[in-house]
mmCIF file with all atom_site columns, C-alpha atoms in Angstrom:
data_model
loop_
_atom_site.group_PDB
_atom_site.id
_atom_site.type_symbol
_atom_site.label_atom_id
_atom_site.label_alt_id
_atom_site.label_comp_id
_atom_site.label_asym_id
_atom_site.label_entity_id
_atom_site.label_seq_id
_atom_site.pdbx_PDB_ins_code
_atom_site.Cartn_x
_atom_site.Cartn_y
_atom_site.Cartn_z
_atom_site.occupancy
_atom_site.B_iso_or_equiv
_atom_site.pdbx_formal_charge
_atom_site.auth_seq_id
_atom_site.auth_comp_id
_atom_site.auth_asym_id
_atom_site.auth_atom_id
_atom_site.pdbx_PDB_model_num
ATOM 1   C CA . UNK A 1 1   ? 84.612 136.813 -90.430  1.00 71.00 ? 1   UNK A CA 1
ATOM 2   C CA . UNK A 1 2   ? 86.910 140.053 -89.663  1.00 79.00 ? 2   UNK A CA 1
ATOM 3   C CA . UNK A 1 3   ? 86.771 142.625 -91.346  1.00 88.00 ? 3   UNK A CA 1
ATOM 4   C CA . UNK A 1 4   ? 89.832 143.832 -93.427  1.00 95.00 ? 4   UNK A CA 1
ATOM 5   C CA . UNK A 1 5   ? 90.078 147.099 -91.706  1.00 96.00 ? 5   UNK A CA 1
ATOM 6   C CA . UNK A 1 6   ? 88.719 146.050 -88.003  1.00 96.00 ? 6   UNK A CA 1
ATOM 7   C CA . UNK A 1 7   ? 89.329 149.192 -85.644  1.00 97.00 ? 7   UNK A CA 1
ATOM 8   C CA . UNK A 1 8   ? 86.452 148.158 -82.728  1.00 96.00 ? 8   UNK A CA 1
ATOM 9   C CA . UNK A 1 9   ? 86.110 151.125 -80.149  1.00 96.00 ? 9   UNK A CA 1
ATOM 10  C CA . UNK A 1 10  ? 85.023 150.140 -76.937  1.00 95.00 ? 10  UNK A CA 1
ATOM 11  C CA . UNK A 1 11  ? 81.402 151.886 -75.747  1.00 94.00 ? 11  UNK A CA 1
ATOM 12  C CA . UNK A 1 12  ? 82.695 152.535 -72.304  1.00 92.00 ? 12  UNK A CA 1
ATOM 13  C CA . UNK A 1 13  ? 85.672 154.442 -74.178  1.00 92.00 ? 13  UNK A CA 1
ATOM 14  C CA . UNK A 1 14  ? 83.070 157.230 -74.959  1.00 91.00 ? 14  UNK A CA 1
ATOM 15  C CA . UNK A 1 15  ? 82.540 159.496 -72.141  1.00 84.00 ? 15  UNK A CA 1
ATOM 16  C CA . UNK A 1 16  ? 79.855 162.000 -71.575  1.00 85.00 ? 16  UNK A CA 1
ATOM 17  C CA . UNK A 1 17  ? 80.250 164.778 -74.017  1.00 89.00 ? 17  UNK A CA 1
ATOM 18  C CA . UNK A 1 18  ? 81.714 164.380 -77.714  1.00 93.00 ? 18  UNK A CA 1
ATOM 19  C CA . UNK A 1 19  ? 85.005 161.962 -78.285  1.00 94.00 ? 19  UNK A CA 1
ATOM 20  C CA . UNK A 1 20  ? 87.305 162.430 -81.536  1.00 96.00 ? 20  UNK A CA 1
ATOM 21  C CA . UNK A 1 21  ? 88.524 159.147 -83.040  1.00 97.00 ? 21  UNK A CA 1
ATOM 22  C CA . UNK A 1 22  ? 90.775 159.507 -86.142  1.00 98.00 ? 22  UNK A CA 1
ATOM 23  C CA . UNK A 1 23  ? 91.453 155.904 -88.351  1.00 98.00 ? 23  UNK A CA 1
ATOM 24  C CA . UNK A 1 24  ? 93.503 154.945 -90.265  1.00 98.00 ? 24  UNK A CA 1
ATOM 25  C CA . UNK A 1 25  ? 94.207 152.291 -92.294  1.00 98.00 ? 25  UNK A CA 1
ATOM 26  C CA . UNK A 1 26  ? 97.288 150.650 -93.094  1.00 98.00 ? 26  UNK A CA 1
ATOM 27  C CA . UNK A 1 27  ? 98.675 149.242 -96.289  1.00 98.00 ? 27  UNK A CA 1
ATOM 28  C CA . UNK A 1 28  ? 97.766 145.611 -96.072  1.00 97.00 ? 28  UNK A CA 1
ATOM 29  C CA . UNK A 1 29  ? 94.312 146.655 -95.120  1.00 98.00 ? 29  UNK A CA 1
ATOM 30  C CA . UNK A 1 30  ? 93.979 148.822 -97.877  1.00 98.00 ? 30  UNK A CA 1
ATOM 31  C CA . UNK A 1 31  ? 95.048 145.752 -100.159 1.00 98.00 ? 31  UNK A CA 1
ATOM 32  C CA . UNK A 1 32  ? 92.480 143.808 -98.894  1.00 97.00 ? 32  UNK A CA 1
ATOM 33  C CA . UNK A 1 33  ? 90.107 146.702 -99.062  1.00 98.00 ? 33  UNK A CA 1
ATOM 34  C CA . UNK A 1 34  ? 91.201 146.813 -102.501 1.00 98.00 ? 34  UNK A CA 1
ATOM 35  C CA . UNK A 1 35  ? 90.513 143.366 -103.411 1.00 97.00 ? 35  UNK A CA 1
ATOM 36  C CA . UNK A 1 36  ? 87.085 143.381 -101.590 1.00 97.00 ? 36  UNK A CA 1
ATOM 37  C CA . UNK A 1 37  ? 85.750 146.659 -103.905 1.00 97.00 ? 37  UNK A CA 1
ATOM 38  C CA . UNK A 1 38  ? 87.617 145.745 -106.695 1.00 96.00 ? 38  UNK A CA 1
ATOM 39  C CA . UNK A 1 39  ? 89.418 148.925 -106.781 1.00 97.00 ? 39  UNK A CA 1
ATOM 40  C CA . UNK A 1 40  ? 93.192 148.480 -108.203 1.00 97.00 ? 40  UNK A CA 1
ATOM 41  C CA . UNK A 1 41  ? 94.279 150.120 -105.335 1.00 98.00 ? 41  UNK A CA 1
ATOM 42  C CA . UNK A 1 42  ? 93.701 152.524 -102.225 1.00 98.00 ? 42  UNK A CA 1
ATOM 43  C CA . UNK A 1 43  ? 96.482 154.625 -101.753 1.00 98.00 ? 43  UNK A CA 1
ATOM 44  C CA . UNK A 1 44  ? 94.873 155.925 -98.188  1.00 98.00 ? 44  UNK A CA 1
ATOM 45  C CA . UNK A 1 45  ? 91.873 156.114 -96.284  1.00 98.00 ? 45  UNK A CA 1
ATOM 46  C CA . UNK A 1 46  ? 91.685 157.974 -92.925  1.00 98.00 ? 46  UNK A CA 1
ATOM 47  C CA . UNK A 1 47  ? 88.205 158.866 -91.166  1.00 98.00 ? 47  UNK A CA 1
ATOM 48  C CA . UNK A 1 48  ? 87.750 161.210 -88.065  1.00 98.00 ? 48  UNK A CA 1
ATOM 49  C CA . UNK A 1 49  ? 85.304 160.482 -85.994  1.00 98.00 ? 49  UNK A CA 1
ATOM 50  C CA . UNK A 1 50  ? 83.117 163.156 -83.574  1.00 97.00 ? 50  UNK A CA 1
ATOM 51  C CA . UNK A 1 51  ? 81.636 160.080 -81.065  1.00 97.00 ? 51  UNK A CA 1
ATOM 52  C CA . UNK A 1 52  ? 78.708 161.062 -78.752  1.00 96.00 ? 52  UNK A CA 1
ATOM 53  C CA . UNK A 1 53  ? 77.106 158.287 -76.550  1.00 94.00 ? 53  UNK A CA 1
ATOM 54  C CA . UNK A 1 54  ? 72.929 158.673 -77.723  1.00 91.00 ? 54  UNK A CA 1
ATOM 55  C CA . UNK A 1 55  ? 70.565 155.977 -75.216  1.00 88.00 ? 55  UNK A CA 1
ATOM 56  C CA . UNK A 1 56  ? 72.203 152.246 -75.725  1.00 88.00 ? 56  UNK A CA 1
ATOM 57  C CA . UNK A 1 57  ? 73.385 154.168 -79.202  1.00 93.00 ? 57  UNK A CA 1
ATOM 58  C CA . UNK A 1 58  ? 76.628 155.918 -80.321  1.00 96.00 ? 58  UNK A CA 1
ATOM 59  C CA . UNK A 1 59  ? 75.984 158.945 -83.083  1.00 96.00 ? 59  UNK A CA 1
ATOM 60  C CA . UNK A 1 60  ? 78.700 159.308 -84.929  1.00 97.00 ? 60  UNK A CA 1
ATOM 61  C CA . UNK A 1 61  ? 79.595 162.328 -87.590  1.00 97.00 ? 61  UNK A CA 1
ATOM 62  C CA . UNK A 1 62  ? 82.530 163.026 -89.428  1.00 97.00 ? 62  UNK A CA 1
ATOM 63  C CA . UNK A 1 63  ? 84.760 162.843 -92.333  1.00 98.00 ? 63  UNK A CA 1
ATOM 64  C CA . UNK A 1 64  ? 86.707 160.152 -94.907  1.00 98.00 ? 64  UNK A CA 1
ATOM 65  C CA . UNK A 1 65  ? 89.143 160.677 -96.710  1.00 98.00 ? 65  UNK A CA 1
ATOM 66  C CA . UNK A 1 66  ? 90.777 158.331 -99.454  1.00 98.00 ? 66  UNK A CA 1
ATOM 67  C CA . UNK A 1 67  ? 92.799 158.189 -102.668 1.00 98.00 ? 67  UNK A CA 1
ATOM 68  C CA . UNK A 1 68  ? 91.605 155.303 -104.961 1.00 98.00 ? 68  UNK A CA 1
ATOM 69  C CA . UNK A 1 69  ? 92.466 154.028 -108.593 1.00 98.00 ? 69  UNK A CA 1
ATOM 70  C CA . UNK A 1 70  ? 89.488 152.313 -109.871 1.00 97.00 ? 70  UNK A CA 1
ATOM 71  C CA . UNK A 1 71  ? 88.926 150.444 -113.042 1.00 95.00 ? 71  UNK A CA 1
ATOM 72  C CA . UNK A 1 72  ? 87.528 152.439 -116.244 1.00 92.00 ? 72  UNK A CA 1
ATOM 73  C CA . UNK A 1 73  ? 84.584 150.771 -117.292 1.00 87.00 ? 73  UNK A CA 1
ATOM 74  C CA . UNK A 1 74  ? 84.933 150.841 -121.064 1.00 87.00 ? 74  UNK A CA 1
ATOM 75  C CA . UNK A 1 75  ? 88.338 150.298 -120.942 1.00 90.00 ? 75  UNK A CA 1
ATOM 76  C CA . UNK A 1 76  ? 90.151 148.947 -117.949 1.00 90.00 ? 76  UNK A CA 1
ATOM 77  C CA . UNK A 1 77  ? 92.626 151.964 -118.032 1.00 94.00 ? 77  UNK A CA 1
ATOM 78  C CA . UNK A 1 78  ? 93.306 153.119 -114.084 1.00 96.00 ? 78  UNK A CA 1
ATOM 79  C CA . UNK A 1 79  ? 91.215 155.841 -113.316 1.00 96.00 ? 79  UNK A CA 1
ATOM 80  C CA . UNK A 1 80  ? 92.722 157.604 -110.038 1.00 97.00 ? 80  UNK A CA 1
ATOM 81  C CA . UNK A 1 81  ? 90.166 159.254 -107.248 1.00 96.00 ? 81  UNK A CA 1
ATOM 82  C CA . UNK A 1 82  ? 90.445 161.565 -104.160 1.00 97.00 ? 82  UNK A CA 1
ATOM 83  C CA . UNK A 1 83  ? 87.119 160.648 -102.347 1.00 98.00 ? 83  UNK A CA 1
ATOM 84  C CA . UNK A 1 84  ? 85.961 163.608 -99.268  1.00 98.00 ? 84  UNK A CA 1
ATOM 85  C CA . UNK A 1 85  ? 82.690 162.391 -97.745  1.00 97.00 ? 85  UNK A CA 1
ATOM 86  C CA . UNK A 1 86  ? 81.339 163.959 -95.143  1.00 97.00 ? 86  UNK A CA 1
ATOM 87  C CA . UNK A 1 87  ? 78.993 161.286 -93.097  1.00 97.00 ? 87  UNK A CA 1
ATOM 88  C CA . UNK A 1 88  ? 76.909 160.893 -90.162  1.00 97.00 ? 88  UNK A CA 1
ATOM 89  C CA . UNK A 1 89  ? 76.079 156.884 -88.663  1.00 97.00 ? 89  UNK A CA 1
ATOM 90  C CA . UNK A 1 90  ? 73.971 155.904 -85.921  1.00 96.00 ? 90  UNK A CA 1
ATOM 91  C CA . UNK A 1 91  ? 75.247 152.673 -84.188  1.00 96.00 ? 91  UNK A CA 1
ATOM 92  C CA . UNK A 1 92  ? 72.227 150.994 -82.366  1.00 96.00 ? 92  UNK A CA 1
ATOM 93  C CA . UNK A 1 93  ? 72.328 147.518 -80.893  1.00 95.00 ? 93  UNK A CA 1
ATOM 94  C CA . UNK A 1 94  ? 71.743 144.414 -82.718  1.00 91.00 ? 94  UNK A CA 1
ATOM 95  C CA . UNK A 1 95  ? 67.890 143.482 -82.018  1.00 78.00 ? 95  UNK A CA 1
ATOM 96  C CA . UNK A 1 96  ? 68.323 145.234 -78.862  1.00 57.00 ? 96  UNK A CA 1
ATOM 97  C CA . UNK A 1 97  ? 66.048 147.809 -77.540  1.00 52.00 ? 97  UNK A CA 1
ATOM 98  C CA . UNK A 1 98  ? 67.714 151.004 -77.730  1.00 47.00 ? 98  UNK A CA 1
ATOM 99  C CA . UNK A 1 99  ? 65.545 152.273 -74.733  1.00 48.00 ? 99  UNK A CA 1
ATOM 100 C CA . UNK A 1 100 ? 64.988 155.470 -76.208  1.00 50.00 ? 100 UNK A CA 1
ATOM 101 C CA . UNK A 1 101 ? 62.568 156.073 -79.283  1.00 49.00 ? 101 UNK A CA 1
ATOM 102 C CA . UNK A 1 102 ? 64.639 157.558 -82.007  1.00 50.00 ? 102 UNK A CA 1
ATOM 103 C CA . UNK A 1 103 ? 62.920 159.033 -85.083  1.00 52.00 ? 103 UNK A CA 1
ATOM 104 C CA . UNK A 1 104 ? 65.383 159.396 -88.347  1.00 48.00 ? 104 UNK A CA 1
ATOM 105 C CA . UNK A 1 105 ? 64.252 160.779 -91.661  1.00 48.00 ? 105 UNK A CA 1
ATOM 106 C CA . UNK A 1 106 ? 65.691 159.152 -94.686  1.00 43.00 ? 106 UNK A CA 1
ATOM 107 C CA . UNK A 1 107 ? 68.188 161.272 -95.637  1.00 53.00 ? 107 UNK A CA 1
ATOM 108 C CA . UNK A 1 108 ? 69.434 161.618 -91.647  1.00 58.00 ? 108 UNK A CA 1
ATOM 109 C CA . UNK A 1 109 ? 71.972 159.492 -91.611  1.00 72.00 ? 109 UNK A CA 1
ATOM 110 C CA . UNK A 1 110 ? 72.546 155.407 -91.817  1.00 88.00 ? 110 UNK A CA 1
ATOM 111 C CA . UNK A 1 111 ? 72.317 152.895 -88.961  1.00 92.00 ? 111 UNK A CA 1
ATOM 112 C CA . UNK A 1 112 ? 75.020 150.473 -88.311  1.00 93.00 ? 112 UNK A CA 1
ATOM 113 C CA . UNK A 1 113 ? 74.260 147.387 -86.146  1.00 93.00 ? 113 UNK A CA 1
ATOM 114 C CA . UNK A 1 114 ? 76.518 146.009 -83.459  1.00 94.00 ? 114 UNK A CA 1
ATOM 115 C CA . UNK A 1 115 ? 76.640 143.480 -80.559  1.00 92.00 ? 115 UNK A CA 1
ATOM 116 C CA . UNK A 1 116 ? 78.917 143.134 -77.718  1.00 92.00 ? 116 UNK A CA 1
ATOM 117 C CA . UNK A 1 117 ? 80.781 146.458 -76.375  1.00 92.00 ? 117 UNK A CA 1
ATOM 118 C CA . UNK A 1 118 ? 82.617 147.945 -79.007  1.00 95.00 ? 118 UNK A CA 1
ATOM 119 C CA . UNK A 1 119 ? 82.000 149.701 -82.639  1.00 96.00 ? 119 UNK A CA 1
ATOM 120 C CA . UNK A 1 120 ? 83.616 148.955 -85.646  1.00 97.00 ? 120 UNK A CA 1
ATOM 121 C CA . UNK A 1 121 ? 84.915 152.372 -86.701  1.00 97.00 ? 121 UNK A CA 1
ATOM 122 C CA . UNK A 1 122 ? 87.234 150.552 -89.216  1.00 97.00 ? 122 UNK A CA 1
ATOM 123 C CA . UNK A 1 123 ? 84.212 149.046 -90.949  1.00 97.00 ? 123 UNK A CA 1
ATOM 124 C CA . UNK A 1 124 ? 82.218 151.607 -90.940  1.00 97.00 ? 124 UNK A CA 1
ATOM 125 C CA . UNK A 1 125 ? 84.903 153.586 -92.575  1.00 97.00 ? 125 UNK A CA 1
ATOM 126 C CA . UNK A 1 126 ? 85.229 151.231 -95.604  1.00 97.00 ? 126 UNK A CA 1
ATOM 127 C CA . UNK A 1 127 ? 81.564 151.336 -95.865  1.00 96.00 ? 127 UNK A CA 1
ATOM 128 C CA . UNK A 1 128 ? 81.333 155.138 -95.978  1.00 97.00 ? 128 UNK A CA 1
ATOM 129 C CA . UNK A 1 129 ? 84.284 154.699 -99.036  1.00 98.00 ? 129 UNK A CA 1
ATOM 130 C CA . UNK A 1 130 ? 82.361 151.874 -100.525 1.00 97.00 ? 130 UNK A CA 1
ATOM 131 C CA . UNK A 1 131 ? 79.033 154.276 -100.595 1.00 96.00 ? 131 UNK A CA 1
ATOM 132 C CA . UNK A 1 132 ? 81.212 157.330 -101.971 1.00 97.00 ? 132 UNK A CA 1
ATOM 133 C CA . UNK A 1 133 ? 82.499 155.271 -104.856 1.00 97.00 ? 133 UNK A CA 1
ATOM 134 C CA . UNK A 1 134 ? 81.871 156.373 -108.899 1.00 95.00 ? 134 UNK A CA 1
ATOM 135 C CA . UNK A 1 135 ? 79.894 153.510 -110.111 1.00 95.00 ? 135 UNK A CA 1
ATOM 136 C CA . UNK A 1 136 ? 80.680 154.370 -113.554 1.00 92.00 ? 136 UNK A CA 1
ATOM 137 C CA . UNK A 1 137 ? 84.645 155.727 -113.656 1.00 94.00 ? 137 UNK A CA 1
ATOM 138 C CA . UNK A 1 138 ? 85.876 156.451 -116.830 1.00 91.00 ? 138 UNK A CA 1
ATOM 139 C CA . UNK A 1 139 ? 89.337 157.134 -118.519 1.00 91.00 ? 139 UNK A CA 1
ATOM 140 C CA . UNK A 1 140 ? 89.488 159.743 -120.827 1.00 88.00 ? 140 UNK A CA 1
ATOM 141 C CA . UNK A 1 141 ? 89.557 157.154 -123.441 1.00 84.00 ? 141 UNK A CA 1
ATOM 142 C CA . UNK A 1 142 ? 86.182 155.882 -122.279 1.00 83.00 ? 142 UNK A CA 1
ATOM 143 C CA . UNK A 1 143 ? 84.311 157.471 -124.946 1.00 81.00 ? 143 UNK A CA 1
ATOM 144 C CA . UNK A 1 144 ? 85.798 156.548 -128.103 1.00 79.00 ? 144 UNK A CA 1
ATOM 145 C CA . UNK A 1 145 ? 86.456 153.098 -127.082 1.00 82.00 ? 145 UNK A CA 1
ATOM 146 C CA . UNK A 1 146 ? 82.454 152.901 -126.122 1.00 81.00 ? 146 UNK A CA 1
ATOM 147 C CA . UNK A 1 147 ? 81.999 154.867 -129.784 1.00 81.00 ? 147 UNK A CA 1
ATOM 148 C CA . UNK A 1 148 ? 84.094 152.080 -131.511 1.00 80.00 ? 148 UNK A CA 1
ATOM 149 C CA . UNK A 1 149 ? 81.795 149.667 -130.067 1.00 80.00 ? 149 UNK A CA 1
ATOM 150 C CA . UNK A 1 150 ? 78.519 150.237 -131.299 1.00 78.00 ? 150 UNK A CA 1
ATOM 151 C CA . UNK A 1 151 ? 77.500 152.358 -127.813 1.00 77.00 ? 151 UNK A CA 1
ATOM 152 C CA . UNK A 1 152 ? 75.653 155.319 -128.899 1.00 73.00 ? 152 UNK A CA 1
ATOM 153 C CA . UNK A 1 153 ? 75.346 158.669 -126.382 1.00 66.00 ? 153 UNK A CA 1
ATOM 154 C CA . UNK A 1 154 ? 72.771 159.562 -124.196 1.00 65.00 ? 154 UNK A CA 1
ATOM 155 C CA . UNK A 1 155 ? 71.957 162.686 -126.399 1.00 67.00 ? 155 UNK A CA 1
ATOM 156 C CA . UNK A 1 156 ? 72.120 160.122 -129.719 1.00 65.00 ? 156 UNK A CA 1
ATOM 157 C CA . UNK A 1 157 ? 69.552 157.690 -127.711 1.00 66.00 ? 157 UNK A CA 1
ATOM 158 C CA . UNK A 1 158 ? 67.264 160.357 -126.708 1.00 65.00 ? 158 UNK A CA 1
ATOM 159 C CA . UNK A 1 159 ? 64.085 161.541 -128.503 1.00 67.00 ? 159 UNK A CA 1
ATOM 160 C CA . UNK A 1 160 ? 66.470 164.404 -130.677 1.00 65.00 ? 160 UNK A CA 1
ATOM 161 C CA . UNK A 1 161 ? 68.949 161.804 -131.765 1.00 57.00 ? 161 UNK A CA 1
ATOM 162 C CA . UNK A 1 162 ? 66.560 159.706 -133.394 1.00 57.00 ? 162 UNK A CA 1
ATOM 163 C CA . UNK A 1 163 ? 64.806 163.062 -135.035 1.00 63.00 ? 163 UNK A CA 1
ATOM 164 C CA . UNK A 1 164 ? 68.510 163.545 -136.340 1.00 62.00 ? 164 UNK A CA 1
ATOM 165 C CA . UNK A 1 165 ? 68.874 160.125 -137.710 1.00 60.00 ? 165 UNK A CA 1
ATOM 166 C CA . UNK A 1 166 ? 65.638 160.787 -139.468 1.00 63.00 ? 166 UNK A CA 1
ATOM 167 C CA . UNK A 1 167 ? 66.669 164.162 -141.352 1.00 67.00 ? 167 UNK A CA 1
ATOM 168 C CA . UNK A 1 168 ? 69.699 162.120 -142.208 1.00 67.00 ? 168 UNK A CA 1
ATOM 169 C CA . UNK A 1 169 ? 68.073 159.589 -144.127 1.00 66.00 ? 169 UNK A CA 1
ATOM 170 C CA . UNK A 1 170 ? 65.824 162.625 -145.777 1.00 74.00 ? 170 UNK A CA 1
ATOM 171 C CA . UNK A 1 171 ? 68.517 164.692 -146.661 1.00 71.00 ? 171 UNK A CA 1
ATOM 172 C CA . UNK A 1 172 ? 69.874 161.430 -149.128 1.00 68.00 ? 172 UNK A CA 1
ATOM 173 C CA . UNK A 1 173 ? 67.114 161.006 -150.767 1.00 62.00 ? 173 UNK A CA 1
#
């Protein structure tokens, strides 16, 4: 399968020192992109790309940019998004031996796996949006419309909020 926003860079593209690679992605792709995060739209995504050959391995840091309108989750209403993430990838080989031992912490950076001669920079890019996502937008009706059905706050649900419904129920007696 192809990915909806396929930009491969070839490996032999990257030369000795540090390459730039800026992509961008163009409306059909963001459609698709769309569809695939069920987002109601991406008005643009661009990533630049500092590319630096590392062993059998490509290290890649940079920086996305996008403008999304994702779904409220109470309420369906559009909520629009300008997503900056700054991000840093390690491409290694698919169950190849990189030839040189590479220790990441957790927090590093991710891997990305590919085969053949080329990156995905396209991919990689949605990923990175995909990632930088709100997993909870809300409209600013979100609250009342949550309110109206039966969902009670955070600070109502806590330890306090039940103390409160208590002195409630003691004051009416």
């Amino acid at each position: 399968m192809t990915p909806e926003f396929a930009r491969p860079h070839r490996l032999d593209q990257i030369g000795v020192g540090e390459s730039r690679v800026t992509v961008t992605a163009e409306p059909g792709e963001r459609a698709a992109l769309a569809e695939r995060f069920d987002l109601q739209a991406i008005d643009a995504l661009e990533a630049n790309y500092a590319l630096r050959r590392e062993g059998a391995g490509v290290h890649a840091t940079g920086h996305l940019s996008a403008k999304v309108t994702q779904s409220c989750v109470a309420t369906g209403d559009p909520v629009p998004a300008a997503v900056e993430e700054d991000f840093e990838i390690l491409f290694l080989p698919e169950g190849g031996e990189t030839g040189d031992e590479i220790e990441l912490s957790a927090d590093e950076c991710d891997t990305a796996f590919f085969t053949g001669g080329a990156i995905d920079l396209g991919e990689a890019a949605a990923e990175t949006l995909a990632l930088a996502l709100d997993p909870f937008p809300r409209s600013p009706r979100a609250a009342q419309a949550l309110k109206d059905a039966g969902v009670i706050s955070e600070e109502e649900a806590g330890p306090f909020g039940a103390l409160a419904g208590l002195r409630d129920m003691l004051g009416k007696q």
